[in-house]
PDB file of C-alpha atoms in Angstrom:
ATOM      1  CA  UNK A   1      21.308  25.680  70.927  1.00 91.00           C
ATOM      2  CA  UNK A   2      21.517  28.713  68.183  1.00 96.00           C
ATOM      3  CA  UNK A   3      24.660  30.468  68.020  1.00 96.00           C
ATOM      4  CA  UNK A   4      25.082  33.930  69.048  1.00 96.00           C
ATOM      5  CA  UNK A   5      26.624  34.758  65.570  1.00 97.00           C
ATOM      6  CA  UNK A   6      23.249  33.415  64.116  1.00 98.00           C
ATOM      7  CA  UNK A   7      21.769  35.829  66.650  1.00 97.00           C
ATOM      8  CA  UNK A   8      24.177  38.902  65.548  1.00 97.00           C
ATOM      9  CA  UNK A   9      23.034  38.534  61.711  1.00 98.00           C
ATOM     10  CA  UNK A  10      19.453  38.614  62.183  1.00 98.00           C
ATOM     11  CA  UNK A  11      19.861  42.162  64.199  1.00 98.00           C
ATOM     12  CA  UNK A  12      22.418  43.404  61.604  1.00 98.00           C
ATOM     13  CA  UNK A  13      20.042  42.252  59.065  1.00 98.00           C
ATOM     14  CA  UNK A  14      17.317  44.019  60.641  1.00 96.00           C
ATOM     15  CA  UNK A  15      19.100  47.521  60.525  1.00 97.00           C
ATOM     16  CA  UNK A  16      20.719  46.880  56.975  1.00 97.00           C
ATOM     17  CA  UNK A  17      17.972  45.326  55.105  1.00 96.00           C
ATOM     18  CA  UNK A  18      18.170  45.966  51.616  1.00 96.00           C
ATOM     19  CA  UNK A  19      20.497  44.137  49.019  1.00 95.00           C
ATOM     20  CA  UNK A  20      23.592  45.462  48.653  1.00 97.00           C
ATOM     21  CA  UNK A  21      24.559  44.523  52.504  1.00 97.00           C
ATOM     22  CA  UNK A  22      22.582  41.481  52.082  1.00 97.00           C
ATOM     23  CA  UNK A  23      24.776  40.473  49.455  1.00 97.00           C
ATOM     24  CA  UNK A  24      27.944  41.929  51.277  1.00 97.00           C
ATOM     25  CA  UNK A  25      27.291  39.459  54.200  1.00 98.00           C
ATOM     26  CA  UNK A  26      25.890  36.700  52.209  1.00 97.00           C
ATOM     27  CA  UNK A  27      28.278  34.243  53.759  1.00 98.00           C
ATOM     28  CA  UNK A  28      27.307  35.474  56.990  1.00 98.00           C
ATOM     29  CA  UNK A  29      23.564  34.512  55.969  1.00 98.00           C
ATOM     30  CA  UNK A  30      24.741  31.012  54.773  1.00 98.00           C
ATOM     31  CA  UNK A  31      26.532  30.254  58.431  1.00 98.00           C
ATOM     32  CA  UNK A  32      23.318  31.099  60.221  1.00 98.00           C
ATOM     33  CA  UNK A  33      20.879  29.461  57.904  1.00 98.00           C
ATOM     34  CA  UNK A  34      23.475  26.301  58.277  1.00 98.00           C
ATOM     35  CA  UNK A  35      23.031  26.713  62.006  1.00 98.00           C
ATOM     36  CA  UNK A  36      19.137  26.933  62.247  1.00 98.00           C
ATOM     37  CA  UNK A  37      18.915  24.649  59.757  1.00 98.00           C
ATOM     38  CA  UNK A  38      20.540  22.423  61.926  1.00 98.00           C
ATOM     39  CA  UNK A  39      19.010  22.958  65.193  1.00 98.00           C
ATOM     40  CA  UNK A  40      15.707  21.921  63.084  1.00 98.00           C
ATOM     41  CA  UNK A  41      17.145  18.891  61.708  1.00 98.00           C
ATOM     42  CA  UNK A  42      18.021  17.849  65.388  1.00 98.00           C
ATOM     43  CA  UNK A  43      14.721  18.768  66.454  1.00 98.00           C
ATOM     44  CA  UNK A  44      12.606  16.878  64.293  1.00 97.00           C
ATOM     45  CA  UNK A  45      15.034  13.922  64.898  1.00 97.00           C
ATOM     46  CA  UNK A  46      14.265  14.131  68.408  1.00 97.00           C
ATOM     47  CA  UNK A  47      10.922  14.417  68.226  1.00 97.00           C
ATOM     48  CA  UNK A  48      10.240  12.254  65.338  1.00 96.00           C
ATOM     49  CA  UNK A  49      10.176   9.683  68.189  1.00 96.00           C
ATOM     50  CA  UNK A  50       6.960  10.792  69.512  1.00 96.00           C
ATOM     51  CA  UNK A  51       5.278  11.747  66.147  1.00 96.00           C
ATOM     52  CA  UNK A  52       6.417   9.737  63.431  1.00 95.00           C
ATOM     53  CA  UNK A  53       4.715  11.669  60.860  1.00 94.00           C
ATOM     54  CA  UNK A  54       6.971  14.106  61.096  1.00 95.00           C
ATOM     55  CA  UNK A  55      10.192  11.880  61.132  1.00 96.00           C
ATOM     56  CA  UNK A  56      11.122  11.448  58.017  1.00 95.00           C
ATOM     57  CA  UNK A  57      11.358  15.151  57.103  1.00 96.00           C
ATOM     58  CA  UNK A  58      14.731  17.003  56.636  1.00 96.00           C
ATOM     59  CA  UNK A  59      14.831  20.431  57.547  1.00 96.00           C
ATOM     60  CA  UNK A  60      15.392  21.792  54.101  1.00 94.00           C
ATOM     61  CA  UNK A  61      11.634  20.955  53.553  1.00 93.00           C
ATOM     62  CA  UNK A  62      10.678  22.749  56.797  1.00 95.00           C
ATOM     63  CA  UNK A  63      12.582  26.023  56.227  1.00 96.00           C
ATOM     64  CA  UNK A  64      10.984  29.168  54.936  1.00 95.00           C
ATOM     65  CA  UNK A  65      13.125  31.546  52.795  1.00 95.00           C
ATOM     66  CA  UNK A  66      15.152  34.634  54.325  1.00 96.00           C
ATOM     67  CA  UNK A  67      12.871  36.461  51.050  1.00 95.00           C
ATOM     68  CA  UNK A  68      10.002  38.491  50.977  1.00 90.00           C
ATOM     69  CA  UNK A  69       7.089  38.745  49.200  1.00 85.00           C
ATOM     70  CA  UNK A  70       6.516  42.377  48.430  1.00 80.00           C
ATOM     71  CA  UNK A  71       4.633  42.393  45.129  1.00 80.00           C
ATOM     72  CA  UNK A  72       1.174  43.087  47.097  1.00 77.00           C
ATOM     73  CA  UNK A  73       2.842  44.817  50.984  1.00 80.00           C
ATOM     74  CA  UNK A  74       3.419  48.678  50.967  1.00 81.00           C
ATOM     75  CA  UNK A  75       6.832  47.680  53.047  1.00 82.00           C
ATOM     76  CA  UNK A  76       9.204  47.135  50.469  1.00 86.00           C
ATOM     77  CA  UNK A  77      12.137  45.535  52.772  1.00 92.00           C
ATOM     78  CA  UNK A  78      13.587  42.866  50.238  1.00 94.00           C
ATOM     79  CA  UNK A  79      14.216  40.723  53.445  1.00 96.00           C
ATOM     80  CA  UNK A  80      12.557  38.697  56.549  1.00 96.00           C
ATOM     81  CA  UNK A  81      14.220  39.610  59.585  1.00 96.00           C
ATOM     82  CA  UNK A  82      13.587  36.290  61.263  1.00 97.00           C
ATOM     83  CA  UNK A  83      14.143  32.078  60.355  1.00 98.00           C
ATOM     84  CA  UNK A  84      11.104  30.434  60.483  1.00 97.00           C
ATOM     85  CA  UNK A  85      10.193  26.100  59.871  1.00 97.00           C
ATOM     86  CA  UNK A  86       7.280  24.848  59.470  1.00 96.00           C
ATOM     87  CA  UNK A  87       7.258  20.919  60.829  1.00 96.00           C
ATOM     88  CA  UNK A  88       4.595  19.534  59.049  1.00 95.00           C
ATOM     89  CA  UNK A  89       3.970  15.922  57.199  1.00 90.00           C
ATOM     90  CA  UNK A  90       5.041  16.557  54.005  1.00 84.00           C
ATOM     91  CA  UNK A  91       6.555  19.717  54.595  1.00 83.00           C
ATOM     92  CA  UNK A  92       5.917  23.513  54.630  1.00 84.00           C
ATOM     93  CA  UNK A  93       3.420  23.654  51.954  1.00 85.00           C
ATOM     94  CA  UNK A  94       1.508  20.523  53.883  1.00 90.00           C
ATOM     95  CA  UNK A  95      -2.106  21.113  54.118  1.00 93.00           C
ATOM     96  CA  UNK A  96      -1.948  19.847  57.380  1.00 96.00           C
ATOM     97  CA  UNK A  97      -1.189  21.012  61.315  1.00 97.00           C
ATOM     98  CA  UNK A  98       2.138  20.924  62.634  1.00 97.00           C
ATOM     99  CA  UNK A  99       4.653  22.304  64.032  1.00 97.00           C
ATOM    100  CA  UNK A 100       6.600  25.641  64.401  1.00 97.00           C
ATOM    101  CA  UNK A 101      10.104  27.481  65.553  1.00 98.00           C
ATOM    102  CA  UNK A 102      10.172  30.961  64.903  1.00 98.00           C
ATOM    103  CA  UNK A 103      13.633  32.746  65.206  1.00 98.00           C
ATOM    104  CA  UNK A 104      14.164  36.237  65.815  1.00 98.00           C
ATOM    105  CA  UNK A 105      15.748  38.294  68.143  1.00 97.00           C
ATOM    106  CA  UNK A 106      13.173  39.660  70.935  1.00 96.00           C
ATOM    107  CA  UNK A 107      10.668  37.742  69.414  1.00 97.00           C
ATOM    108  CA  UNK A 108      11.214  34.041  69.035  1.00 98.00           C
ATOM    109  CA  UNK A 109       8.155  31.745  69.877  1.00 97.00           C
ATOM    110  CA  UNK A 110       7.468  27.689  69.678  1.00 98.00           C
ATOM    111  CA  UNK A 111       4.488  25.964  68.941  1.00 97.00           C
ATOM    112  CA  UNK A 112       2.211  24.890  66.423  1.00 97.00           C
ATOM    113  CA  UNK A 113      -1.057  24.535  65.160  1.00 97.00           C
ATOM    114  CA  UNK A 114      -3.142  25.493  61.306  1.00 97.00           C
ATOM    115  CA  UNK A 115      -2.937  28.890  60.210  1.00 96.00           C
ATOM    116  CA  UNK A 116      -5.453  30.331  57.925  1.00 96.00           C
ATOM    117  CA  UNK A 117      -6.292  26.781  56.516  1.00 96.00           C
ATOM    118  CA  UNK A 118      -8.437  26.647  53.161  1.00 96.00           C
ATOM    119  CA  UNK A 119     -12.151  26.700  53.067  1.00 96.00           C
ATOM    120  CA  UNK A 120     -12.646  22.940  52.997  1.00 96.00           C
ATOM    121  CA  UNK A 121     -10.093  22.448  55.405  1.00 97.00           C
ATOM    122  CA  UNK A 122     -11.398  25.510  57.697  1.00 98.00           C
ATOM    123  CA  UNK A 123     -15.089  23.570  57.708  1.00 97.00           C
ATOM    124  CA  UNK A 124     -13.660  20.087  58.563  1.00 98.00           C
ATOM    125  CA  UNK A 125     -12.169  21.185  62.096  1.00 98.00           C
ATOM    126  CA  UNK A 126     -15.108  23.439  62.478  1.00 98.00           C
ATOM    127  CA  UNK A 127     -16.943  20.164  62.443  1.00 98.00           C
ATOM    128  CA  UNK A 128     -14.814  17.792  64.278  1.00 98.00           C
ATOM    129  CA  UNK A 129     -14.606  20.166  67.050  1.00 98.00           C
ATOM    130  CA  UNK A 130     -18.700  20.575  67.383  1.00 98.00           C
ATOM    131  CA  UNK A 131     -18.749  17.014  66.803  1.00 97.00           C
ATOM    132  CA  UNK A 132     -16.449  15.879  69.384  1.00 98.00           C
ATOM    133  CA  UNK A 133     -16.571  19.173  71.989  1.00 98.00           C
ATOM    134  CA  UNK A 134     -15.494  17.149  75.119  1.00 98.00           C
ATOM    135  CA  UNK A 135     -12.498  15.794  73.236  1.00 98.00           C
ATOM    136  CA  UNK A 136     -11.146  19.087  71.672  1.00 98.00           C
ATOM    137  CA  UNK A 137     -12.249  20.565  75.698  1.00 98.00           C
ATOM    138  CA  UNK A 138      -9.997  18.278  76.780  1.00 98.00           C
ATOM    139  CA  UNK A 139      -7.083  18.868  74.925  1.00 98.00           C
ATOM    140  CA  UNK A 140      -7.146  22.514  75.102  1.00 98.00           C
ATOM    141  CA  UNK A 141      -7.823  22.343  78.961  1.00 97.00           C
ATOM    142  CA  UNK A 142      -5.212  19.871  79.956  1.00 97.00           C
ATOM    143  CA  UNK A 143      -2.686  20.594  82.538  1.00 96.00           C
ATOM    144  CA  UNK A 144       0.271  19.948  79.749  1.00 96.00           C
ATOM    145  CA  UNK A 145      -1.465  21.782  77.014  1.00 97.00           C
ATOM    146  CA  UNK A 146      -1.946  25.122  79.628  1.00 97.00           C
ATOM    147  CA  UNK A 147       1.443  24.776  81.806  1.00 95.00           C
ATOM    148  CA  UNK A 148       3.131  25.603  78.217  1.00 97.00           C
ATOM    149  CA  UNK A 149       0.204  27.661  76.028  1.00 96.00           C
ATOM    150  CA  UNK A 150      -2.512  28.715  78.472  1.00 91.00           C
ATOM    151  CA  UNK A 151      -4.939  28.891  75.667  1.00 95.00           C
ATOM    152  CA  UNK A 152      -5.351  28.930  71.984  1.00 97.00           C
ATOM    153  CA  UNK A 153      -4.710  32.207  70.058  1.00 96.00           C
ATOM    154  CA  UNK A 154      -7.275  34.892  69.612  1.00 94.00           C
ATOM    155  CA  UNK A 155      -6.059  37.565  68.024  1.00 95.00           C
ATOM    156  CA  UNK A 156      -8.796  39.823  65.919  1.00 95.00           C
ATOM    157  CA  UNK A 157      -7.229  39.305  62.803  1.00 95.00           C
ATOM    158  CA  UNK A 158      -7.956  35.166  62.793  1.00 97.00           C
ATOM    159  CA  UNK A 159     -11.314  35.436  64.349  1.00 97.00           C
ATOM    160  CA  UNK A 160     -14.802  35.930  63.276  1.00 97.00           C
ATOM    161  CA  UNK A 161     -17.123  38.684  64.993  1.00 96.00           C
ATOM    162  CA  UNK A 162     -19.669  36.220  64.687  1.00 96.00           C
ATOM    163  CA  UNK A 163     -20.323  32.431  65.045  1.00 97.00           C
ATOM    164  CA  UNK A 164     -20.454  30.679  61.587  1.00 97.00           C
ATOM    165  CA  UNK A 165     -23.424  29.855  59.752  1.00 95.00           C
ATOM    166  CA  UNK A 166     -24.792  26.645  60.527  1.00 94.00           C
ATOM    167  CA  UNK A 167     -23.820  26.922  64.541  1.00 97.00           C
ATOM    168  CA  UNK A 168     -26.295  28.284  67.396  1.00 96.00           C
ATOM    169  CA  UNK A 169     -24.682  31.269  69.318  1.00 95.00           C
ATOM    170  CA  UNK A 170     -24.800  29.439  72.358  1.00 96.00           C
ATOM    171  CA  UNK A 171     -23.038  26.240  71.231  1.00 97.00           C
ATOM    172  CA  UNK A 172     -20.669  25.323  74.030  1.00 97.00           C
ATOM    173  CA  UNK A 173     -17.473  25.431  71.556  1.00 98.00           C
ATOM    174  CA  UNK A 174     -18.815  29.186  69.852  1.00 98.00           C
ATOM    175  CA  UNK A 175     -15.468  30.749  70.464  1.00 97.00           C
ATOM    176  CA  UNK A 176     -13.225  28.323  68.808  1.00 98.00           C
ATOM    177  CA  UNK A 177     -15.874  27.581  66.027  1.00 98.00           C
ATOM    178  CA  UNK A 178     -14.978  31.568  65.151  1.00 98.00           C
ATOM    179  CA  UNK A 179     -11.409  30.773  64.828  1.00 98.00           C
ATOM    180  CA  UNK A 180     -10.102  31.118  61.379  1.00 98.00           C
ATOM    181  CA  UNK A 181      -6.888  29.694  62.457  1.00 98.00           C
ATOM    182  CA  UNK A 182      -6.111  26.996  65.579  1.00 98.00           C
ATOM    183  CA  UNK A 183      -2.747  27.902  67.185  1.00 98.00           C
ATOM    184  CA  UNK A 184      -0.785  28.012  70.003  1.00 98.00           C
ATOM    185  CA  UNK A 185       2.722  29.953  71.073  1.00 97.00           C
ATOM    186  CA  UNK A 186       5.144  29.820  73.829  1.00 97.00           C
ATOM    187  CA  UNK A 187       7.586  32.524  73.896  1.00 97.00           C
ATOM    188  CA  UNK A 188      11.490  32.104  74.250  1.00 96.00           C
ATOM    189  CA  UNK A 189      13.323  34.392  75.820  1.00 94.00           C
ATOM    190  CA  UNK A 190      16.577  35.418  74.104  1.00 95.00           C
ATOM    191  CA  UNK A 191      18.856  33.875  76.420  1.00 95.00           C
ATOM    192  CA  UNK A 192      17.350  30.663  76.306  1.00 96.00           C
ATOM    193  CA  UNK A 193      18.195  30.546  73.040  1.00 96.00           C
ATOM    194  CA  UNK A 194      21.814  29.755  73.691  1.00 94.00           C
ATOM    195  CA  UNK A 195      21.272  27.418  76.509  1.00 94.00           C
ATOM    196  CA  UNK A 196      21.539  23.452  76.187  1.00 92.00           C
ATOM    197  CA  UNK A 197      18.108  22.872  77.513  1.00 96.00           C
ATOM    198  CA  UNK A 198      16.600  24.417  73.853  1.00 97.00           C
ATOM    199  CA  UNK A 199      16.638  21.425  72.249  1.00 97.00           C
ATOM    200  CA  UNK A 200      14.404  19.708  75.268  1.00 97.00           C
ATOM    201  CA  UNK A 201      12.148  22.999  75.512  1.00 96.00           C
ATOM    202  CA  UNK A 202      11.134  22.514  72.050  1.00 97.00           C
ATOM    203  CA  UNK A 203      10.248  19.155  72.187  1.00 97.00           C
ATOM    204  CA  UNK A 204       8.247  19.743  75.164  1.00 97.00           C
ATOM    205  CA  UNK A 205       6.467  22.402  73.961  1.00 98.00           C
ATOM    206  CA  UNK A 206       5.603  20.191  70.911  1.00 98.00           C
ATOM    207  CA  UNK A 207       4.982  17.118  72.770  1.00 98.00           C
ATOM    208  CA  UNK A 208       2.658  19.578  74.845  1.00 98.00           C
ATOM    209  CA  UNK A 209       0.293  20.606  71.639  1.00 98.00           C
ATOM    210  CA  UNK A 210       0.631  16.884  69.669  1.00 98.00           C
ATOM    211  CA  UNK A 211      -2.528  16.401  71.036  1.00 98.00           C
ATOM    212  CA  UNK A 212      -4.111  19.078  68.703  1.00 98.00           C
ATOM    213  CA  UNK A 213      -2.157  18.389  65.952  1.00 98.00           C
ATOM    214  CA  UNK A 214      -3.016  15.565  65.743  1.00 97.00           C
ATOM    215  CA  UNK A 215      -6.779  16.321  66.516  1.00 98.00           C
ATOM    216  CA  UNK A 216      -6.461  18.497  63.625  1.00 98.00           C
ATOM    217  CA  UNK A 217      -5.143  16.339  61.019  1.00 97.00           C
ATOM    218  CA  UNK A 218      -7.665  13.795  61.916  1.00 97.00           C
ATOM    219  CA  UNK A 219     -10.715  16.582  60.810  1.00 97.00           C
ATOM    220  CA  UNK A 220      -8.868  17.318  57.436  1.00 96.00           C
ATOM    221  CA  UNK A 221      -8.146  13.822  56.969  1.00 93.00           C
ATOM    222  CA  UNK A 222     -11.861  13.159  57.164  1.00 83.00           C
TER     223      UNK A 222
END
């Protein structure tokens, strides 16, 4: 479970960010980093079981930093207000699908999936999922995948008004061929959060999208 004092720093930082309370509370920071850290590290050992591409990562790898990047964003806030990993082979910077626990108070999710993947990548799953339709149907319309996800994310923002080039408008799979990124969410609720039963909702909700990870990796492998 995550620790309500992990909890209590993310709000503070969320009113207070800027760096002169950062550094105030910087030991604050390195207790709840050392607790999410952790709750990683005993999620990929738990579910390095079931995907052993993933098991021989340490969290360290996974873990995104608390720092912005504001050299190119109008908002000028020096700091994230959330902990993020990334459970990928190889870790964050991994070309590949994976995994994903975002922390932040109202607004933590689990899941997984390839965001905004590189052109060569991007036309790989394109292909493998024209290629091999009923498969990818499958997996996205299987009772596990949809009692945790319901359906793959559509936002406007990583999704094409059009089908690609190369694809008929009618193709079965059109509206996941215009996907510029293939992932999948489940909320989690603050409360659930603390609870015992965190560690076992995460790996069930990545147990639930394996299937597509691993789907995934085999396009970019190929």
């Amino acid at each position: 479970m995550i620790q309500p004092a992990t909890m209590r720093f993310l709000k503070n930082l969320s009113k207070n960010n800027n760096k002169p309370w950062f550094d105030l509370h910087r030991k604050e920071y390195e207790t709840a980093r050392k607790d999410y850290e952790d709750f990683i590290q005993s999620v990929i050992d738990a579910f390095g079981k079931s995907d052993p591409s993933i098991a021989p990562l340490i969290a360290k790898q996974c873990l995104f930093r608390i720092n912005r990047d504001i050299r190119f964003s109008k908002n000028k806030t020096p700091y994230k207000k959330n902990f993020a990993a990334s459970i990928n082979r190889g870790g964050k910077k991994s070309i590949f699908a994976g995994y994903y626990f975002h922390l932040e108070p109202g607004n933590s999710f689990v899941g997984g999936g390839i965001w905004m993947p590189m052109p060569g990548e991007t036309q790989k799953i394109r292909q493998e999922i024209d290629y091999c339709w009923p498969e990818f149907k499958k997996i996205i319309t299987s009772k596990k995948f949809r009692s945790i996800y319901s359906e793959l994310d559509n936002e406007p923002e990583i999704t094409l008004v059009n089908v690609p080039k190369g694809y008929a408008k009618d193709n079965p799979a059109a509206q996941y061929l215009k996907l510029k990124s293939w992932i999948a969410m489940q909320e989690i609720n603050d409360t659930a959060l603390h609870s015992a039963s965190l560690l076992k909702q995460t790996v069930e909700a990545f147990g639930a999208i394996q299937p597509l990870i691993y789907f995934l990796n085999r396009a970019i492998e190929e």
